[in-house]
CSV table of C-alpha atoms in Angstrom, one decimal:
chain,number,residue,atom,x,y,z
Y,272,MET,CA,-24.9,-3.6,2.0
Y,273,LYS,CA,-21.8,-2.0,3.5
Y,274,SER,CA,-19.6,-4.0,5.8
Y,275,ILE,CA,-18.6,-2.9,9.3
Y,276,HIS,CA,-15.1,-2.2,7.9
Y,277,GLN,CA,-16.5,0.2,5.3
Y,278,ILE,CA,-18.8,2.0,7.7
Y,279,LEU,CA,-16.0,2.5,10.2
Y,280,ASN,CA,-13.6,3.7,7.6
Y,281,ARG,CA,-16.0,6.4,6.4
Y,282,GLN,CA,-16.6,7.5,10.0
Y,283,TYR,CA,-12.9,7.8,10.7
Y,284,TYR,CA,-12.6,10.7,8.2
Y,285,LYS,CA,-15.5,12.9,9.3
Y,286,LYS,CA,-17.0,14.2,12.5
Y,287,SER,CA,-19.0,11.4,14.2
Y,288,SER,CA,-20.1,11.3,17.8
Y,289,TRP,CA,-20.9,7.6,18.0
Y,290,ILE,CA,-17.3,6.7,17.4
Y,291,LEU,CA,-16.5,8.0,20.9
Y,292,PHE,CA,-18.0,4.8,22.3
Y,293,LEU,CA,-14.9,3.0,21.0
Y,294,LEU,CA,-12.5,5.2,22.9
Y,295,PRO,CA,-12.1,2.8,25.8
Y,296,LEU,CA,-10.8,0.2,23.3
Y,297,SER,CA,-8.5,2.9,21.9
Y,298,PHE,CA,-7.1,3.5,25.4
Y,299,ILE,CA,-6.2,-0.2,25.7
Y,300,TYR,CA,-4.5,0.0,22.3
Y,301,LEU,CA,-2.6,3.0,23.5
Y,302,LEU,CA,-1.3,1.1,26.5
Y,303,ILE,CA,-0.2,-1.7,24.2
Y,304,ILE,CA,1.7,0.8,22.0
Y,305,TYR,CA,3.6,2.3,24.9
Y,306,PHE,CA,4.4,-1.0,26.4
Y,307,ARG,CA,5.9,-2.3,23.1
Y,308,ILE,CA,8.0,0.9,22.6
Y,309,TRP,CA,9.3,0.7,26.2
Y,310,ALA,CA,10.0,-3.1,25.8
Y,311,TYR,CA,12.2,-2.5,22.8
Y,312,LYS,CA,14.0,0.4,24.4
Y,313,VAL,CA,15.0,-1.7,27.5
Y,314,ASN,CA,15.7,-4.7,25.3
Y,315,ILE,CA,12.9,-6.9,26.8
Y,316,LEU,CA,12.0,-7.3,23.1
Y,317,LYS,CA,14.9,-7.6,20.7
Y,318,SER,CA,15.4,-5.9,17.3
Y,319,THR,CA,17.3,-7.7,14.6
Y,320,LYS,CA,19.7,-6.0,12.2
Y,321,LEU,CA,19.9,-7.6,8.8
Y,322,ASN,CA,23.2,-7.8,6.8
Y,323,VAL,CA,22.1,-5.1,4.3
Y,324,PRO,CA,20.5,-1.7,4.6
Y,325,LEU,CA,16.7,-1.8,5.2
Y,326,VAL,CA,14.3,0.9,4.0
Y,327,VAL,CA,10.8,0.8,5.5
Y,328,ILE,CA,7.9,2.4,3.7
Y,329,GLY,CA,4.8,2.5,5.8
Y,330,ASN,CA,2.0,4.6,7.3
Y,331,ILE,CA,0.5,5.4,10.6
Y,332,THR,CA,-3.1,5.1,9.4
Y,333,LEU,CA,-5.2,2.1,8.3
Y,334,GLY,CA,-4.4,1.4,4.6
Y,335,GLY,CA,-4.9,3.3,1.4
Y,336,THR,CA,-2.1,5.9,1.5
Y,337,GLY,CA,-0.2,4.8,-1.7
Y,338,LYS,CA,2.7,2.9,-0.3
Y,339,THR,CA,3.0,0.3,-3.1
Y,340,PRO,CA,3.4,2.7,-6.1
Y,341,LEU,CA,6.1,4.4,-4.1
Y,342,VAL,CA,7.8,1.1,-3.4
Y,343,ILE,CA,7.8,0.3,-7.1
Y,344,TRP,CA,9.2,3.7,-7.9
Y,345,LEU,CA,12.0,3.3,-5.4
Y,346,LEU,CA,12.9,-0.2,-6.6
Y,347,LYS,CA,13.3,1.1,-10.2
Y,348,LYS,CA,15.5,4.0,-9.0
Y,349,LEU,CA,17.8,1.5,-7.2
Y,350,ILE,CA,18.0,-0.7,-10.3
Y,351,LYS,CA,19.1,2.3,-12.4
Y,352,LEU,CA,22.1,2.7,-9.9
Y,353,ASP,CA,23.0,-0.9,-10.7
Y,354,MET,CA,22.1,-2.0,-7.2
Y,355,LYS,CA,20.4,-5.3,-6.4
Y,356,PRO,CA,17.3,-4.6,-4.3
Y,357,GLY,CA,15.0,-7.1,-2.7
Y,358,LEU,CA,11.5,-6.5,-1.4
Y,359,ILE,CA,9.7,-7.9,1.7
Y,360,CYS,CA,6.0,-7.7,2.1
Y,361,SER,CA,3.5,-8.6,4.8
Y,362,GLY,CA,1.5,-10.9,2.6
Y,363,TYR,CA,-1.7,-9.6,4.1
Y,364,ASN,CA,-4.7,-11.9,3.8
Y,365,SER,CA,-2.6,-14.8,2.6
Y,366,LYS,CA,-2.7,-18.3,4.2
Y,367,ALA,CA,1.0,-18.7,4.3
Y,368,THR,CA,2.5,-19.1,7.8
Y,369,LEU,CA,6.2,-19.3,6.6
Y,370,PRO,CA,8.1,-16.8,4.3
Y,371,GLN,CA,7.1,-17.3,0.7
Y,372,GLU,CA,8.8,-16.2,-2.4
Y,373,VAL,CA,6.6,-14.4,-4.9
Y,374,PHE,CA,6.6,-15.6,-8.5
Y,375,ILE,CA,4.5,-14.3,-11.4
Y,376,ASN,CA,2.4,-17.5,-11.3
Y,377,SER,CA,1.9,-17.4,-7.5
Y,378,LYS,CA,-1.6,-17.4,-6.0
Y,379,VAL,CA,-2.9,-14.4,-4.1
Y,380,THR,CA,-4.0,-16.7,-1.3
Y,381,ASP,CA,-0.3,-17.8,-0.8
Y,382,VAL,CA,1.5,-14.5,-1.1
Y,383,GLY,CA,-1.0,-11.6,-0.8
Y,384,ASP,CA,-2.4,-9.2,-3.4
Y,385,GLU,CA,0.1,-6.3,-3.1
Y,386,ALA,CA,3.1,-8.6,-3.3
Y,387,LEU,CA,1.8,-10.3,-6.4
Y,388,MET,CA,0.8,-7.1,-8.0
Y,389,THR,CA,4.3,-5.7,-7.5
Y,390,LYS,CA,5.9,-8.8,-8.9
Y,391,LEU,CA,3.7,-8.7,-12.1
Y,392,ASN,CA,4.3,-4.9,-12.4
Y,393,LEU,CA,8.1,-5.3,-12.3
Y,394,ASN,CA,8.0,-8.3,-14.6
Y,395,ASN,CA,6.2,-6.3,-17.2
Y,396,GLU,CA,9.3,-4.2,-17.4
Y,397,ASN,CA,11.6,-7.2,-17.3
Y,398,LEU,CA,12.8,-6.4,-13.8
Y,399,ASN,CA,13.5,-9.6,-11.9
Y,400,ILE,CA,13.6,-8.4,-8.3
Y,401,PRO,CA,13.2,-11.0,-5.6
Y,402,ILE,CA,10.1,-10.5,-3.5
Y,403,PHE,CA,9.3,-12.5,-0.3
Y,404,GLY,CA,6.1,-12.2,1.8
Y,405,GLY,CA,5.1,-13.4,5.3
Y,406,ARG,CA,3.8,-12.3,8.6
Y,407,LYS,CA,7.2,-12.2,10.5
Y,408,LYS,CA,9.3,-9.5,8.8
Y,409,VAL,CA,12.6,-10.7,10.4
Y,410,LYS,CA,12.1,-14.3,9.1
Y,411,VAL,CA,11.0,-13.0,5.7
Y,412,GLY,CA,14.1,-10.7,5.4
Y,413,LYS,CA,16.4,-13.5,6.4
Y,414,ALA,CA,14.8,-16.0,4.0
Y,415,LEU,CA,15.2,-13.6,1.1
Y,416,LEU,CA,18.8,-12.9,1.8
Y,417,ALA,CA,19.6,-16.6,2.3
Y,418,SER,CA,18.1,-17.3,-1.2
Y,419,TYR,CA,19.6,-14.3,-2.8
Y,420,PRO,CA,23.0,-13.5,-1.1
Y,421,ASN,CA,23.9,-10.9,-3.8
Y,422,ILE,CA,21.1,-8.6,-2.6
Y,423,ASP,CA,22.6,-5.3,-1.3
Y,424,ILE,CA,19.6,-3.5,-0.1
Y,425,LEU,CA,16.1,-4.4,1.2
Y,426,ILE,CA,12.8,-2.5,0.9
Y,427,SER,CA,9.9,-3.3,3.2
Y,428,ASP,CA,6.4,-2.5,1.9
Y,429,ASP,CA,4.7,-1.7,5.2
Y,430,GLY,CA,6.4,-2.4,8.5
Y,431,LEU,CA,6.7,0.9,10.2
Y,432,GLN,CA,5.3,-0.6,13.4
Y,433,HIS,CA,7.4,-3.8,13.0
Y,434,TYR,CA,10.0,-2.7,15.6
Y,435,GLU,CA,11.6,-6.2,15.7
Y,436,LEU,CA,13.4,-5.3,12.5
Y,437,THR,CA,16.0,-2.6,12.7
Y,438,ARG,CA,15.7,-0.1,9.8
Y,439,ASP,CA,18.2,2.3,8.3
Y,440,PHE,CA,15.7,4.7,6.6
Y,441,GLU,CA,12.1,5.2,7.3
Y,442,ILE,CA,9.6,6.7,4.9
Y,443,LEU,CA,6.1,7.6,6.1
Y,444,VAL,CA,3.3,8.0,3.5
Y,445,VAL,CA,0.4,10.2,4.3
Y,446,ASP,CA,-2.8,10.7,2.2
Y,447,GLY,CA,-3.1,14.4,1.5
Y,448,ASP,CA,-6.8,14.3,1.3
Y,449,ARG,CA,-7.6,12.3,4.5
Y,450,GLY,CA,-4.6,13.2,6.6
Y,451,TYR,CA,-4.9,11.5,10.0
Y,452,GLY,CA,-8.7,11.4,10.1
Y,453,ASN,CA,-10.4,12.1,13.3
Y,454,GLY,CA,-7.1,11.9,15.2
Y,455,PHE,CA,-8.0,8.9,17.4
Y,456,LEU,CA,-6.2,5.6,17.7
Y,457,MET,CA,-7.8,2.4,16.5
Y,458,PRO,CA,-10.5,1.4,16.7
Y,459,ALA,CA,-12.1,4.8,17.4
Y,460,GLY,CA,-10.0,6.2,14.6
Y,461,PRO,CA,-7.6,5.2,11.8
Y,462,LEU,CA,-4.3,5.8,13.7
Y,463,ARG,CA,-1.9,3.0,14.4
Y,464,GLU,CA,0.4,5.5,16.2
Y,465,PHE,CA,0.2,9.1,17.2
Y,466,PRO,CA,0.9,11.8,14.6
Y,467,LYS,CA,4.1,12.8,16.5
Y,468,ARG,CA,5.6,9.7,14.9
Y,469,VAL,CA,6.1,11.8,11.8
Y,470,ASN,CA,9.0,13.6,13.4
Y,471,GLU,CA,10.9,10.4,14.0
Y,472,VAL,CA,11.0,9.2,10.4
Y,473,ASP,CA,13.6,10.2,7.9
Y,474,ALA,CA,11.0,11.3,5.3
Y,475,LEU,CA,7.3,12.1,5.0
Y,476,VAL,CA,5.8,11.5,1.6
Y,477,LEU,CA,2.6,13.5,1.0
Y,478,ASN,CA,0.4,11.7,-1.5
Y,479,GLY,CA,-1.4,14.6,-3.2
Y,480,SER,CA,-1.8,18.2,-1.9
Y,481,SER,CA,-3.0,18.9,1.6
Y,482,LYS,CA,-4.4,21.7,3.7
Y,483,LYS,CA,-4.3,19.6,6.8
Y,484,SER,CA,-1.8,19.9,9.6
Y,485,LEU,CA,0.8,17.1,9.3
Y,486,PHE,CA,2.5,17.9,12.7
Y,487,HIS,CA,5.9,17.8,10.9
Y,488,THR,CA,8.5,20.2,12.2
Y,489,ASN,CA,11.1,19.7,9.5
Y,490,LYS,CA,9.9,20.9,6.1
Y,491,ASP,CA,13.1,19.6,4.4
Y,492,SER,CA,11.9,16.1,5.2
Y,493,VAL,CA,8.5,16.4,3.4
Y,494,PHE,CA,8.3,15.3,-0.2
Y,495,GLN,CA,5.4,15.4,-2.7
Y,496,MET,CA,4.0,12.4,-4.6
Y,497,LYS,CA,1.2,12.2,-7.1
Y,498,TYR,CA,-0.3,9.6,-9.4
Y,499,SER,CA,0.1,9.3,-13.2
Y,500,GLY,CA,-1.6,7.0,-15.6
Y,501,ASN,CA,-4.3,7.2,-18.3
Y,502,ILE,CA,-3.9,3.9,-20.2
Y,503,LEU,CA,-6.2,1.0,-19.3
Y,504,VAL,CA,-5.1,-2.6,-19.8
Y,505,ASN,CA,-7.3,-5.5,-20.5
Y,506,CYS,CA,-7.2,-8.2,-17.8
Y,507,ILE,CA,-7.0,-11.1,-20.3
Y,508,HIS,CA,-5.0,-9.6,-23.2
Y,509,LYS,CA,-2.2,-7.5,-21.5
Y,510,ASP,CA,-1.1,-6.2,-24.9
Y,511,ARG,CA,-4.6,-4.7,-25.5
Y,512,THR,CA,-4.7,-1.2,-24.1
Y,513,CYS,CA,-6.8,1.9,-24.7
Y,514,GLY,CA,-7.4,5.4,-23.5
Y,515,PRO,CA,-10.5,6.6,-21.5
Y,516,ASP,CA,-12.3,7.8,-24.7
Y,517,ALA,CA,-12.4,4.3,-26.1
Y,518,PHE,CA,-15.1,3.1,-23.8
Y,519,LYS,CA,-18.6,3.4,-25.4
Y,520,ARG,CA,-20.6,1.1,-23.1
Y,521,ASP,CA,-21.7,1.6,-19.6
Y,522,ILE,CA,-18.9,1.4,-17.0
Y,523,VAL,CA,-19.0,-0.2,-13.6
Y,524,VAL,CA,-16.1,0.3,-11.1
Y,525,ILE,CA,-15.5,-2.6,-8.9
Y,526,THR,CA,-12.7,-2.3,-6.3
Y,527,GLY,CA,-11.5,-3.5,-2.9
Y,528,ILE,CA,-8.8,-1.1,-1.8
Y,529,GLY,CA,-8.0,0.9,1.3
Y,530,ASN,CA,-9.0,4.3,-0.2
Y,531,PRO,CA,-11.5,3.8,-3.0
Y,532,ASP,CA,-12.5,7.4,-3.0
Y,533,ARG,CA,-9.1,8.5,-4.3
Y,534,PHE,CA,-9.3,6.0,-7.1
Y,535,ILE,CA,-12.9,7.1,-8.1
Y,536,ARG,CA,-11.9,10.7,-8.1
Y,537,TYR,CA,-8.9,9.9,-10.3
Y,538,LEU,CA,-11.1,8.0,-12.8
Y,539,LYS,CA,-13.4,11.0,-13.0
Y,540,THR,CA,-10.4,13.3,-13.9
Y,541,LEU,CA,-10.0,11.0,-17.0
Y,542,ASN,CA,-13.6,12.0,-18.0
Y,543,LEU,CA,-14.8,8.4,-17.7
Y,544,ARG,CA,-18.6,8.1,-17.3
Y,545,LEU,CA,-19.0,5.8,-14.3
Y,546,ASN,CA,-22.5,4.4,-14.3
Y,547,GLU,CA,-22.1,2.3,-11.2
Y,548,ILE,CA,-19.6,2.0,-8.3
Y,549,ILE,CA,-19.2,-1.2,-6.3
Y,550,ILE,CA,-16.9,-1.1,-3.3
Y,551,PHE,CA,-15.6,-4.1,-1.3
Y,552,ASP,CA,-13.3,-4.2,1.8
Y,553,ASP,CA,-9.6,-3.7,1.3
Y,554,HIS,CA,-7.8,-6.9,0.2
Y,555,HIS,CA,-11.2,-8.5,-0.7
Y,556,LEU,CA,-10.7,-11.8,-2.4
Y,557,PHE,CA,-12.9,-11.6,-5.5
Y,558,THR,CA,-15.0,-14.5,-6.8
Y,559,GLU,CA,-16.6,-14.8,-10.2
Y,560,SER,CA,-20.0,-14.3,-8.6
Y,561,ASN,CA,-19.0,-10.7,-7.7
Y,562,PHE,CA,-19.2,-9.9,-11.4
Y,563,TRP,CA,-22.2,-11.9,-12.7
Y,564,ASP,CA,-24.5,-8.9,-13.0
Y,565,TYR,CA,-22.1,-6.9,-15.3
Y,566,ASP,CA,-21.5,-8.9,-18.4
Y,567,ASP,CA,-23.0,-6.2,-20.6
Y,568,MET,CA,-20.8,-3.4,-19.0
Y,569,ASP,CA,-17.1,-2.6,-19.1
Y,570,ILE,CA,-15.6,-3.3,-15.7
Y,571,ILE,CA,-12.8,-1.1,-14.4
Y,572,MET,CA,-10.6,-1.9,-11.4
Y,573,THR,CA,-7.2,-1.2,-9.9
Y,574,GLU,CA,-4.1,-3.2,-10.7
Y,575,LYS,CA,-4.3,-4.7,-7.2
Y,576,ASP,CA,-7.9,-5.8,-7.8
Y,577,ALA,CA,-6.9,-7.4,-11.2
Y,578,VAL,CA,-4.4,-9.9,-9.8
Y,579,LYS,CA,-7.3,-11.4,-7.8
Y,580,CYS,CA,-9.4,-11.9,-10.9
Y,581,LYS,CA,-6.8,-13.7,-13.1
Y,582,SER,CA,-8.6,-17.1,-13.0
Y,583,PHE,CA,-12.0,-15.9,-14.2
Y,584,ALA,CA,-11.4,-12.5,-15.9
Y,585,LYS,CA,-13.4,-11.8,-19.1
Y,586,GLU,CA,-13.0,-9.6,-22.1
Y,587,ASN,CA,-14.8,-6.7,-20.4
Y,588,PHE,CA,-12.4,-6.6,-17.4
Y,589,TRP,CA,-10.0,-3.7,-17.4
Y,590,TYR,CA,-7.5,-2.2,-14.9
Y,591,LEU,CA,-5.7,1.1,-14.7
Y,592,PRO,CA,-2.0,0.9,-13.9
Y,593,ILE,CA,-0.9,3.8,-11.6
Y,594,HIS,CA,2.6,5.2,-11.5
Y,595,ALA,CA,4.0,7.3,-8.7
Y,596,VAL,CA,5.6,10.7,-9.6
Y,597,VAL,CA,7.8,11.5,-6.7
Y,598,ASP,CA,10.1,14.4,-5.7
Y,599,GLU,CA,13.6,13.4,-6.7
Y,600,LYS,CA,15.0,15.0,-3.5
Y,601,LEU,CA,13.6,12.0,-1.6
Y,602,PHE,CA,15.9,9.6,-3.3
Y,603,GLU,CA,18.8,12.0,-2.9
Y,604,LYS,CA,18.2,12.2,0.8
Y,605,MET,CA,18.0,8.4,1.1
Y,606,LYS,CA,21.2,7.9,-0.9
Y,607,LYS,CA,23.0,10.4,1.3
Y,608,LYS,CA,22.1,8.8,4.6
Y,609,LEU,CA,22.7,5.2,3.3
Y,610,ARG,CA,25.9,6.4,1.6
Y,611,ILE,CA,24.9,5.1,-1.8
Y,612,ASN,CA,27.0,6.4,-4.7
């Protein structure tokens, strides 16, 4: 049975008349947006500037645009320049009320799934980049810099709407297939802000090709990104990998991410025969019971799903690491604005 979240998410990206009944709530949300923007402009609400440059990677729609693979790509680019980056995350769905450092043995419930996934991904390549998570981005950024004073640049995974934190470079990620959905603000649509926000950011990253209007007036600020990855990793034995053609048994896909349709389509391009597809809400905290019926099948999930299954994963659990392939001109533009040599 689909949840309300899944039903709404599907309706956001197709024509649906009943969604109009939510427009009064969207109007209230609109008033809140404009009040917040006005309050920051007249200094009723204060923005905080941290001691190092801050790059924010976010979106204006609800989840699933591909921010985290882009974050990992950018962190690796900065490391190659001998810089010392740090990462701050929202820690969505974690129980922590104070800033938390993310370690490879951290619990998802303490730091959030995306933060832990990023830490494990970087650790696999022996990159020890400090990551802190928490609800208040200013406190999280200050906590990271206090613990690691040698950090010379911060990346924020999400946070485009966190105006309390002054940023030096903004990157907006848009899903090429879904665009801005039905064009309505939450909860009648997927928008956190109006599409005109794209003309205020430094760069728009288009995840996949798109025939949709992006409302962007500066084509020099639009950069392409696509996914790469065709080697699956066993959730228990990380040194055990295989290609798509190695799977001989029935396959079930079990995932809880913001845009499962993109993941399913990508798996099909690898010529995997998907016998069953089980979709949960984004950031769903998996339990062992979610997998009881599939012991005789191979289970495939995303890397973000896999970190939530560490304590009960079995031999038939596999995940597909995804790597972002990004237009190099994006990094050049960022370096130029931040005056990075």
